Structures are given as C-alpha cells and as structure tokens.
XYZ file of C-alpha atoms in Angstrom:
285
model
C 229.432 -27.328 -215.014
C 232.131 -29.775 -213.901
C 232.291 -33.497 -214.637
C 234.309 -36.205 -212.887
C 236.362 -38.205 -215.374
C 238.288 -41.393 -214.556
C 241.787 -40.665 -215.851
C 243.947 -43.177 -214.001
C 243.669 -46.709 -212.673
C 245.913 -49.193 -210.946
C 245.886 -52.417 -208.968
C 248.146 -54.292 -206.592
C 248.024 -57.823 -205.215
C 250.457 -59.661 -202.944
C 252.758 -62.108 -204.708
C 251.815 -65.313 -202.816
C 249.044 -67.295 -204.514
C 246.912 -69.813 -202.620
C 245.254 -72.336 -204.950
C 242.306 -74.582 -204.248
C 244.670 -77.533 -204.223
C 246.725 -75.771 -201.544
C 243.600 -75.358 -199.404
C 242.703 -79.019 -199.871
C 245.891 -79.934 -198.002
C 244.641 -78.292 -194.792
C 240.814 -78.502 -194.863
C 238.173 -80.937 -196.151
C 237.622 -79.546 -199.642
C 238.835 -79.910 -203.220
C 239.314 -77.839 -206.347
C 236.174 -79.116 -208.098
C 233.944 -78.430 -205.064
C 235.204 -74.848 -204.736
C 235.069 -74.002 -208.440
C 231.568 -75.454 -208.827
C 230.172 -73.341 -205.981
C 232.172 -70.128 -206.353
C 234.085 -70.045 -209.628
C 237.287 -69.384 -207.644
C 240.464 -71.354 -208.354
C 243.078 -69.200 -206.590
C 243.538 -66.061 -204.520
C 246.431 -63.806 -203.441
C 247.377 -63.743 -199.745
C 249.221 -60.916 -197.996
C 252.758 -61.493 -196.783
C 253.963 -60.223 -193.396
C 255.352 -57.160 -195.151
C 252.037 -56.430 -196.918
C 249.242 -54.416 -195.357
C 246.074 -52.616 -196.391
C 248.005 -49.350 -196.717
C 250.984 -50.740 -198.640
C 248.741 -52.511 -201.152
C 246.621 -49.368 -201.491
C 249.661 -47.138 -201.964
C 251.073 -49.388 -204.694
C 247.765 -49.339 -206.581
C 247.580 -45.563 -206.134
C 251.061 -44.993 -207.575
C 250.098 -46.929 -210.704
C 246.906 -44.901 -211.060
C 248.820 -41.630 -210.648
C 251.269 -42.740 -213.347
C 248.447 -43.488 -215.797
C 246.860 -40.093 -215.070
C 250.272 -38.362 -215.320
C 249.779 -36.718 -211.927
C 252.121 -36.179 -208.979
C 250.980 -37.074 -205.445
C 251.106 -33.369 -204.593
C 248.443 -32.747 -207.268
C 245.861 -34.651 -205.212
C 243.189 -32.782 -203.270
C 241.347 -35.763 -201.788
C 242.082 -39.409 -200.920
C 239.292 -41.811 -199.981
C 240.185 -45.348 -198.962
C 237.295 -47.815 -198.920
C 238.208 -50.714 -196.657
C 236.725 -53.170 -194.191
C 240.190 -54.175 -192.975
C 241.829 -50.894 -191.938
C 245.263 -51.016 -190.368
C 243.869 -49.411 -187.217
C 240.552 -48.044 -185.978
C 242.505 -44.786 -186.122
C 244.495 -43.229 -187.683
C 242.715 -43.701 -190.979
C 244.399 -46.006 -193.475
C 243.866 -43.262 -196.075
C 246.113 -40.993 -193.994
C 248.818 -43.665 -193.893
C 248.580 -43.946 -197.687
C 248.695 -40.160 -198.003
C 251.962 -40.144 -196.060
C 253.451 -43.021 -198.080
C 252.609 -41.221 -201.322
C 253.760 -37.795 -200.154
C 250.363 -36.307 -201.048
C 250.878 -33.363 -198.729
C 247.994 -31.247 -200.058
C 245.277 -33.909 -199.882
C 242.603 -34.473 -197.295
C 242.230 -38.178 -196.532
C 239.671 -40.382 -194.850
C 238.458 -43.988 -194.739
C 235.038 -45.177 -195.848
C 233.659 -48.418 -194.433
C 230.836 -49.866 -196.530
C 232.062 -53.440 -197.053
C 231.604 -54.757 -200.604
C 229.931 -51.544 -201.801
C 232.735 -49.378 -200.444
C 234.527 -48.599 -203.713
C 231.259 -47.532 -205.393
C 230.325 -45.331 -202.426
C 233.813 -43.795 -202.401
C 233.819 -43.143 -206.140
C 230.432 -41.457 -205.931
C 231.524 -39.248 -203.022
C 234.677 -38.239 -204.915
C 232.654 -37.492 -208.054
C 230.199 -35.379 -206.070
C 233.078 -33.442 -204.518
C 234.443 -32.727 -207.993
C 231.053 -31.673 -209.355
C 230.628 -29.250 -206.446
C 233.905 -27.538 -207.323
C 235.498 -28.382 -203.971
C 238.000 -30.855 -205.445
C 239.945 -31.013 -208.702
C 241.894 -34.276 -208.388
C 240.691 -37.191 -206.266
C 242.176 -40.604 -205.524
C 239.751 -43.435 -204.725
C 241.183 -46.664 -203.329
C 239.681 -50.002 -202.384
C 242.137 -52.070 -200.355
C 241.704 -55.201 -198.254
C 243.714 -57.789 -196.358
C 240.773 -60.065 -195.624
C 243.031 -63.075 -195.112
C 243.963 -61.620 -191.717
C 240.347 -62.073 -190.567
C 239.570 -65.483 -192.055
C 239.197 -68.643 -189.992
C 241.304 -71.013 -192.058
C 239.474 -73.998 -190.568
C 236.057 -72.771 -191.771
C 235.729 -74.093 -195.303
C 232.573 -72.047 -195.928
C 234.489 -68.759 -195.748
C 238.215 -69.411 -196.101
C 237.807 -70.523 -199.720
C 236.250 -67.186 -200.707
C 238.483 -64.307 -199.745
C 241.679 -62.848 -201.146
C 243.787 -59.729 -200.644
C 244.389 -56.840 -203.012
C 243.830 -53.205 -203.886
C 242.511 -51.117 -206.751
C 242.616 -47.368 -207.359
C 241.040 -44.721 -209.586
C 242.049 -41.135 -210.236
C 239.067 -38.840 -210.822
C 239.682 -35.403 -212.331
C 237.504 -32.373 -212.888
C 236.710 -31.397 -216.475
C 234.217 -29.185 -218.270
C 233.906 -31.874 -220.953
C 230.662 -33.859 -220.473
C 231.056 -37.498 -219.499
C 232.928 -39.397 -216.839
C 230.926 -40.770 -213.933
C 227.353 -40.351 -215.201
C 225.376 -41.632 -212.242
C 225.534 -43.749 -209.107
C 223.013 -45.262 -206.722
C 223.709 -45.879 -203.062
C 221.456 -48.159 -201.028
C 221.940 -49.965 -197.737
C 219.976 -52.533 -195.748
C 221.166 -52.726 -192.172
C 218.553 -55.350 -191.333
C 220.905 -57.971 -192.772
C 223.854 -56.859 -190.699
C 224.087 -60.201 -188.889
C 224.417 -62.158 -192.139
C 227.955 -61.026 -192.955
C 229.890 -59.662 -190.028
C 233.073 -59.524 -187.996
C 231.445 -59.791 -184.562
C 234.172 -58.515 -182.218
C 236.917 -55.925 -182.182
C 234.680 -52.849 -182.216
C 233.210 -50.865 -179.334
C 230.293 -53.245 -178.813
C 232.487 -56.289 -178.237
C 236.056 -55.089 -177.604
C 238.826 -57.636 -177.869
C 239.031 -59.827 -174.788
C 239.954 -63.365 -173.836
C 236.263 -64.262 -174.189
C 235.880 -62.872 -177.732
C 239.127 -64.484 -178.842
C 238.137 -67.820 -177.328
C 234.749 -67.663 -179.050
C 236.356 -67.023 -182.448
C 234.548 -63.680 -182.806
C 237.437 -61.983 -184.597
C 236.855 -64.026 -187.746
C 234.490 -63.291 -190.625
C 231.062 -64.869 -190.165
C 228.749 -65.321 -193.146
C 225.345 -66.880 -193.760
C 226.148 -67.851 -197.340
C 222.643 -68.758 -198.509
C 221.047 -65.524 -197.308
C 223.884 -63.371 -198.640
C 223.578 -65.113 -202.015
C 219.823 -64.495 -202.115
C 220.208 -60.820 -201.285
C 223.182 -60.164 -203.579
C 221.617 -61.597 -206.737
C 218.497 -59.493 -206.316
C 220.345 -56.317 -205.333
C 222.859 -56.520 -208.179
C 220.188 -56.723 -210.866
C 218.008 -54.013 -209.299
C 220.857 -51.551 -208.801
C 222.077 -52.072 -212.368
C 218.670 -51.208 -213.761
C 218.358 -48.222 -211.447
C 221.737 -46.705 -212.273
C 221.093 -47.101 -216.012
C 217.783 -45.278 -215.673
C 219.470 -42.520 -213.667
C 222.073 -42.089 -216.419
C 219.438 -42.060 -219.182
C 220.746 -45.281 -220.683
C 219.375 -48.722 -221.492
C 220.962 -52.166 -221.257
C 221.508 -52.036 -225.027
C 223.796 -49.004 -224.551
C 226.167 -50.930 -222.282
C 229.211 -52.726 -223.670
C 230.506 -54.129 -220.397
C 229.271 -54.630 -216.847
C 231.911 -54.955 -214.128
C 230.179 -56.514 -211.103
C 231.488 -57.140 -207.612
C 233.662 -60.245 -207.851
C 232.225 -62.248 -204.960
C 231.062 -65.455 -206.571
C 230.561 -66.475 -210.199
C 227.143 -67.947 -209.405
C 225.949 -64.581 -208.069
C 227.079 -62.897 -211.286
C 225.376 -65.568 -213.401
C 222.129 -65.176 -211.430
C 222.275 -61.385 -211.866
C 222.779 -61.856 -215.616
C 219.660 -64.022 -215.763
C 217.732 -61.420 -213.777
C 218.805 -58.728 -216.236
C 218.166 -61.032 -219.240
C 221.730 -60.489 -220.464
C 224.374 -62.868 -221.784
C 227.432 -63.544 -219.635
C 229.743 -62.130 -222.318
C 228.608 -58.664 -221.179
C 230.037 -59.286 -217.713
C 233.671 -58.913 -216.671
C 234.624 -61.898 -214.509
C 238.011 -62.440 -212.874
C 236.892 -63.958 -209.573
C 238.634 -67.178 -210.584
C 242.067 -65.555 -210.192
C 241.546 -63.280 -207.186
C 238.618 -64.519 -205.130
C 236.461 -62.036 -203.253
C 238.645 -59.013 -202.388
C 235.662 -56.919 -201.197
C-alpha cells in the first residue's frame, strides 16, 4: 500500500506591501476599522513583472529544494487558482515549462478558497493509486488584478501570493491521512467574478458595469464559512480516526480572523491551536 507524504514546501509573495494606512490614503477607511473587522494589517500586491505562474513557479522551486527533487522528477503538477493567466493554456502548464518539468502532466483546478485542499487530495489519491510517484501541488493567486480598489468592502481583504507542496509516494504509513471535499453551488452568487467567462464574455457593457471585479456578500459568506470550517474539521478528524485532542495545530484558510475565531468557538478550542497569519498577507485564496 502506498501513502502520500508531504516532503517539500515553499511560498512566494510579491515584494510590494500595501498597508492599511496606504489604503486609507485612497478610500474611506482606516487601520483600526480594517483590523477590527478582518484582522488584516497589510497584504502583498503583484508587480507588473509578477503573475500567477511566476509566483507559483518560485514557490514550487523552494518546495523542490526542500524535498531534494529535480523538476524532471515530477510526474504531476496541479495548480489551484481562481486567477489563471489565461482561460487556456493552463497556468500549471506555464509553470511546468518555467520549471523544466518535462515529464510531468499538468492541469489547473478551479475551486476558489478550497482549491489547494482539493488539489492536495487529488494528488494524494493519484499517489495512492500507484499512478504517480512525485506530485507538485500549487496554490497561486493574483487577486489584486480583479479587485475594485474603490470598493472598501473587498479591496481591504485580498492579497497576492503562492504556496506549494511536494507529495511523494512511500510505503511508510502516514502522510495525508484523510480529506473531505464538499461544495455548495447554491451560494455561487455570494462570492463571484460575474463577467469574463462564457456566460458574460468581456464587452463594453460588462466593463462599464464593473463586472470584471470581485463581488462578495460579506455577511452571508461569513455565516457560511464559520459553519463550514467547524463542520469540515470535525468530519476530516473522524475520517482519519482522530479526535481534537490528537491535534497540535490547525491551519485554517486565512480569510478573516473573525471567521477563524468563530470556528474555534464552534469547535470549543482555544485560539492557540490555530495558525493565523492573515494579518501579514490578507486573503490570498
């Protein structure tokens, strides 16, 4: 029996940092208001020379170095992103080319904030099946390119960056023990980028209506996220045969500190069990 072990990890963020005080110079907000509602104090913003693929490739190279692998050792590359460089070709293929991973199959996975978890699970399943030995999983976003910088309800939230894992096959038990994947398409209108796809292709009308910016119903997303985070944590622990007492650290999606705090209350756990860095990076999906 094969197991999928995480043997490498890496991250990459653009150099420019946008603080809350910087935002307060252009929109009606302030540092205290943002931190109180989100926990965010700064975020990294892509330069002209940065893109979803370049950030992803930099994170991938760091992960390969940690795992002591060459790009040509990779069998599979999955890039989870909601901000691909193009509808096609896949951003994962662009990263494959930048890395020189000539033996790897590559594809994008679009599942918004759950994308990295979905991608990691698919890579782990591929390893367990024996089809893949070495897999690279990337989450990479340049959300700043799709933010309306005059909308203070969304522009304060998002940042750019990438993270990567190397998963390797091993006969030693352990690694990725379990994963749960759930979706609820009924809430699709609550967090969306309305235009740019096949339903509403780019046109003068969609541009004029501001439909190429992120739209979010913050209250409804908050309500859903707090409930879903607690439920999925309990479910994945049960699937792995573990209890909350067995867990040393929970690394939640870094969307909003208040969501994480609400999930902690729902799970009846102290905040010191949760990894929180949303203050430095914002929501990088």
